[in-house]
Short mmCIF file of C-alpha atoms in Angstrom, two decimals:
data_model
loop_
_atom_site.label_atom_id
_atom_site.label_comp_id
_atom_site.label_asym_id
_atom_site.label_seq_id
_atom_site.Cartn_x
_atom_site.Cartn_y
_atom_site.Cartn_z
CA UNK Z 269 29.11 -159.86 -139.80
CA UNK Z 270 25.38 -160.07 -140.35
CA UNK Z 271 25.61 -161.64 -143.80
CA UNK Z 272 22.59 -163.79 -144.42
CA UNK Z 273 23.15 -167.18 -145.99
CA UNK Z 274 20.72 -169.01 -148.34
CA UNK Z 275 21.11 -172.66 -149.55
CA UNK Z 276 19.39 -175.27 -151.66
CA UNK Z 277 18.40 -178.20 -149.46
CA UNK Z 278 16.81 -181.50 -150.59
CA UNK Z 279 17.40 -180.68 -154.30
CA UNK Z 280 20.03 -183.29 -155.32
CA UNK Z 281 19.04 -186.29 -153.22
CA UNK Z 282 17.54 -188.31 -156.16
CA UNK Z 283 20.21 -187.29 -158.66
CA UNK Z 284 23.06 -188.18 -156.35
CA UNK Z 285 21.41 -191.52 -155.40
CA UNK Z 286 20.95 -192.48 -159.07
CA UNK Z 287 24.59 -191.57 -159.70
CA UNK Z 288 25.79 -193.64 -156.66
CA UNK Z 289 23.90 -196.69 -158.08
CA UNK Z 290 25.24 -196.04 -161.62
CA UNK Z 291 28.80 -195.75 -160.30
CA UNK Z 292 28.50 -198.92 -158.27
CA UNK Z 293 27.24 -200.91 -161.19
CA UNK Z 294 29.94 -199.45 -163.62
CA UNK Z 295 32.69 -200.46 -161.15
CA UNK Z 296 31.28 -203.81 -160.21
CA UNK Z 297 30.43 -204.94 -163.60
CA UNK Z 298 33.45 -203.51 -165.28
CA UNK Z 299 31.53 -201.38 -167.61
CA UNK Z 300 34.27 -198.91 -168.73
CA UNK Z 301 36.67 -201.78 -169.35
CA UNK Z 302 34.01 -203.71 -171.33
CA UNK Z 303 33.46 -200.59 -173.54
CA UNK Z 304 37.15 -200.33 -174.07
CA UNK Z 305 37.56 -203.94 -175.17
CA UNK Z 306 34.88 -203.41 -177.80
CA UNK Z 307 36.77 -200.38 -179.05
CA UNK Z 308 40.10 -202.01 -179.09
CA UNK Z 309 39.32 -205.43 -180.46
CA UNK Z 310 39.61 -207.28 -177.15
CA UNK Z 311 36.06 -208.71 -177.83
CA UNK Z 312 36.78 -212.13 -179.48
CA UNK Z 313 35.30 -215.51 -178.83
CA UNK Z 314 33.36 -216.21 -175.72
CA UNK Z 315 35.38 -217.11 -172.58
CA UNK Z 316 33.76 -218.37 -169.26
CA UNK Z 317 35.37 -215.85 -166.85
CA UNK Z 318 36.14 -212.94 -169.35
CA UNK Z 319 34.71 -209.51 -168.08
CA UNK Z 320 33.33 -211.19 -164.98
CA UNK Z 321 32.46 -208.92 -162.06
CA UNK Z 322 30.24 -208.95 -158.90
CA UNK Z 323 26.47 -208.77 -158.75
CA UNK Z 324 24.07 -207.25 -156.15
CA UNK Z 325 21.85 -210.20 -155.78
CA UNK Z 326 22.01 -211.98 -152.29
CA UNK Z 327 24.66 -209.37 -151.34
CA UNK Z 328 25.24 -207.33 -148.27
CA UNK Z 329 25.32 -203.53 -148.75
CA UNK Z 330 27.00 -201.23 -146.09
CA UNK Z 331 26.02 -197.51 -146.22
CA UNK Z 332 28.03 -195.09 -144.39
CA UNK Z 333 25.57 -192.23 -143.46
CA UNK Z 334 21.88 -193.11 -143.61
CA UNK Z 335 20.67 -189.63 -144.28
CA UNK Z 336 18.49 -188.65 -147.26
CA UNK Z 337 20.90 -189.66 -149.89
CA UNK Z 338 21.85 -192.88 -148.08
CA UNK Z 339 18.19 -193.81 -147.68
CA UNK Z 340 17.71 -192.96 -151.44
CA UNK Z 341 20.48 -195.15 -152.49
CA UNK Z 342 19.09 -198.15 -150.35
CA UNK Z 343 15.65 -197.65 -151.79
CA UNK Z 344 17.07 -197.98 -155.26
CA UNK Z 345 19.37 -200.89 -154.45
CA UNK Z 346 16.63 -203.03 -152.73
CA UNK Z 347 14.96 -204.29 -155.92
CA UNK Z 348 18.29 -205.65 -156.96
CA UNK Z 349 17.85 -208.42 -154.59
CA UNK Z 350 20.17 -207.21 -151.82
CA UNK Z 351 20.00 -209.75 -148.91
CA UNK Z 352 21.15 -207.35 -146.13
CA UNK Z 353 21.65 -203.67 -145.44
CA UNK Z 354 24.12 -202.46 -142.78
CA UNK Z 355 24.66 -198.78 -141.93
CA UNK Z 356 26.74 -196.78 -139.53
CA UNK Z 357 26.74 -193.22 -138.59
CA UNK Z 358 26.70 -190.88 -135.53
CA UNK Z 359 23.67 -192.56 -134.03
CA UNK Z 360 21.10 -195.30 -134.93
CA UNK Z 361 18.17 -194.27 -137.14
CA UNK Z 362 15.59 -196.99 -136.38
CA UNK Z 363 12.71 -195.23 -138.23
CA UNK Z 364 14.72 -194.56 -141.31
CA UNK Z 365 16.29 -198.11 -141.23
CA UNK Z 366 13.04 -199.94 -140.85
CA UNK Z 367 12.10 -199.52 -144.49
CA UNK Z 368 15.21 -201.61 -145.50
CA UNK Z 369 15.49 -203.67 -142.40
CA UNK Z 370 18.94 -202.19 -142.13
CA UNK Z 371 21.11 -202.91 -139.05
CA UNK Z 372 23.13 -200.25 -137.25
CA UNK Z 373 26.68 -201.62 -136.76
CA UNK Z 374 30.19 -200.16 -135.96
CA UNK Z 375 32.30 -199.08 -138.88
CA UNK Z 376 34.62 -201.96 -138.55
CA UNK Z 377 31.82 -204.52 -138.75
CA UNK Z 378 30.36 -202.77 -141.78
CA UNK Z 379 33.83 -202.97 -143.52
CA UNK Z 380 34.10 -206.68 -142.71
CA UNK Z 381 30.70 -207.92 -143.74
CA UNK Z 382 29.80 -205.60 -146.65
CA UNK Z 383 30.13 -206.78 -150.29
CA UNK Z 384 29.44 -203.15 -151.27
CA UNK Z 385 30.20 -200.07 -149.39
CA UNK Z 386 28.61 -196.84 -150.36
CA UNK Z 387 29.72 -193.58 -148.50
CA UNK Z 388 27.04 -190.88 -148.42
CA UNK Z 389 27.81 -189.16 -145.08
CA UNK Z 390 28.55 -185.47 -144.39
CA UNK Z 391 32.30 -184.43 -144.14
CA UNK Z 392 32.90 -183.53 -140.41
CA UNK Z 393 35.98 -183.77 -138.07
CA UNK Z 394 34.70 -187.18 -137.04
CA UNK Z 395 34.36 -188.53 -140.75
CA UNK Z 396 37.51 -187.01 -142.26
CA UNK Z 397 39.68 -189.82 -143.36
CA UNK Z 398 37.66 -192.46 -141.67
CA UNK Z 399 38.00 -194.80 -144.69
CA UNK Z 400 41.56 -195.47 -144.20
CA UNK Z 401 44.11 -198.27 -144.26
CA UNK Z 402 42.53 -200.03 -141.33
CA UNK Z 403 39.13 -199.76 -143.01
CA UNK Z 404 40.33 -201.07 -146.34
CA UNK Z 405 42.29 -203.93 -144.65
CA UNK Z 406 39.14 -205.20 -143.05
CA UNK Z 407 37.03 -205.22 -146.30
CA UNK Z 408 36.68 -208.38 -148.33
CA UNK Z 409 38.96 -208.82 -151.48
CA UNK Z 410 35.83 -209.07 -153.47
CA UNK Z 411 34.24 -205.82 -152.08
CA UNK Z 412 33.41 -202.85 -154.07
CA UNK Z 413 33.90 -199.34 -152.58
CA UNK Z 414 31.68 -196.25 -153.78
CA UNK Z 415 32.17 -192.63 -152.53
CA UNK Z 416 29.68 -189.96 -153.63
CA UNK Z 417 29.99 -187.84 -150.44
CA UNK Z 418 33.10 -185.72 -150.03
CA UNK Z 419 36.66 -186.72 -151.10
CA UNK Z 420 38.18 -186.06 -147.67
CA UNK Z 421 36.11 -188.73 -145.99
CA UNK Z 422 38.62 -191.20 -147.71
CA UNK Z 423 42.41 -191.41 -147.20
CA UNK Z 424 43.25 -191.54 -150.96
CA UNK Z 425 46.71 -192.77 -150.40
CA UNK Z 426 45.31 -195.69 -148.44
CA UNK Z 427 42.66 -196.35 -151.11
CA UNK Z 428 45.43 -196.24 -153.72
CA UNK Z 429 47.43 -198.89 -151.83
CA UNK Z 430 44.23 -201.04 -151.29
CA UNK Z 431 43.55 -201.06 -155.00
CA UNK Z 432 47.06 -201.47 -156.10
CA UNK Z 433 47.57 -204.48 -153.83
CA UNK Z 434 44.18 -206.15 -154.55
CA UNK Z 435 42.85 -205.62 -150.96
CA UNK Z 436 39.49 -204.76 -152.42
CA UNK Z 437 38.08 -205.61 -155.88
CA UNK Z 438 36.90 -202.28 -157.20
CA UNK Z 439 36.21 -198.67 -156.37
CA UNK Z 440 34.02 -195.86 -157.89
CA UNK Z 441 34.56 -192.20 -156.95
CA UNK Z 442 32.66 -189.13 -157.75
CA UNK Z 443 34.47 -187.06 -155.43
CA UNK Z 444 38.21 -186.73 -154.69
CA UNK Z 445 40.83 -184.61 -152.92
CA UNK Z 446 41.60 -182.20 -154.57
CA UNK Z 447 39.13 -181.47 -157.17
CA UNK Z 448 39.78 -181.57 -160.13
CA UNK Z 449 41.98 -184.39 -159.62
CA UNK Z 450 45.46 -183.75 -161.17
CA UNK Z 451 46.01 -185.87 -164.22
CA UNK Z 452 49.30 -187.15 -162.70
CA UNK Z 453 47.76 -188.34 -159.48
CA UNK Z 454 48.68 -191.83 -158.44
CA UNK Z 455 45.08 -193.17 -158.55
CA UNK Z 456 45.06 -192.28 -162.25
CA UNK Z 457 48.23 -194.20 -162.79
CA UNK Z 458 46.77 -197.60 -161.69
CA UNK Z 459 47.12 -200.06 -164.46
CA UNK Z 460 43.30 -200.66 -164.65
CA UNK Z 461 42.09 -197.24 -163.75
CA UNK Z 462 38.65 -196.71 -165.51
CA UNK Z 463 38.12 -200.38 -165.33
CA UNK Z 464 37.78 -202.03 -161.87
CA UNK Z 465 37.95 -198.46 -160.51
CA UNK Z 466 36.02 -195.52 -161.93
CA UNK Z 467 36.63 -191.92 -161.16
CA UNK Z 468 33.97 -189.28 -162.11
CA UNK Z 469 34.30 -185.37 -162.09
CA UNK Z 470 31.83 -184.80 -159.31
CA UNK Z 471 28.74 -185.02 -161.26
CA UNK Z 472 26.36 -186.25 -158.65
CA UNK Z 473 23.81 -183.48 -159.03
CA UNK Z 474 24.32 -183.06 -162.88
CA UNK Z 475 20.86 -183.57 -164.20
CA UNK Z 476 19.12 -180.77 -166.15
CA UNK Z 477 16.22 -180.71 -163.79
CA UNK Z 478 18.30 -180.74 -160.59
CA UNK Z 479 20.60 -177.90 -161.74
CA UNK Z 480 17.58 -175.90 -162.92
CA UNK Z 481 15.88 -176.33 -159.46
CA UNK Z 482 19.00 -175.38 -157.69
CA UNK Z 483 19.41 -172.21 -159.74
CA UNK Z 484 15.81 -171.16 -159.08
CA UNK Z 485 16.10 -171.71 -155.34
CA UNK Z 486 19.28 -169.75 -155.23
CA UNK Z 487 17.69 -166.77 -157.25
CA UNK Z 488 14.51 -166.85 -154.91
CA UNK Z 489 16.90 -166.81 -151.86
CA UNK Z 490 18.76 -163.78 -153.32
CA UNK Z 491 15.67 -161.79 -154.22
CA UNK Z 492 14.19 -162.37 -150.85
CA UNK Z 493 17.40 -161.38 -149.12
CA UNK Z 494 17.79 -158.20 -151.26
CA UNK Z 495 14.11 -157.20 -150.20
CA UNK Z 496 14.85 -157.93 -146.56
CA UNK Z 497 12.24 -160.81 -146.47
CA UNK Z 498 12.71 -164.36 -145.15
CA UNK Z 499 14.52 -166.49 -147.56
CA UNK Z 500 12.66 -169.70 -148.88
CA UNK Z 501 15.82 -171.58 -147.50
CA UNK Z 502 17.99 -169.69 -145.08
CA UNK Z 503 20.74 -171.05 -143.02
CA UNK Z 504 20.15 -169.58 -139.46
CA UNK Z 505 23.42 -168.98 -137.88
#
């Protein structure tokens, strides 16, 4: 119909990568549960295994989608002492992977070998529902799953079953299907929801600087479009 489309690329990479790492740490180190224990009096005498979780040191991290955000996540996780990075996607990206010495593997191997799985891929017909029952059944019982891409990449019913039956240790989600997630959704009924699994309201880009930059780019696209000029960032259809 001749409608021009402007967009705001490369703006939220850092903010989303930071949120991905924060979500991973919150889930694997049981931070929300620990805060609740302080509030409710659960913090008493020292106990050897109380509030123990899983650390990143000497771990294997699998990244589904080594694009801009996936690379930014790996770049932030590397100083934690990660032993090995695996990644999967539509094709190998040797130039991008070289910085992390990341190995391109099939999705099944990534599930089987990763201690932490971080999903940062785009939602496409090929990726929709790819994290499903078979995927979660291949993961280690001590593994942590994090999704900051799109909710539909994950089969939420299968994730619920994996968490409820202890097939995986923990999960952190910034995206769900639908959004907002209904308050009576099964995921929120899990006994430990907010403890070993953390669900956030899609706040990956929620920093003041990122949202401000997004607004300015959108406004500049609009002004250029109204004046019949090339947009700073135009989707050429």
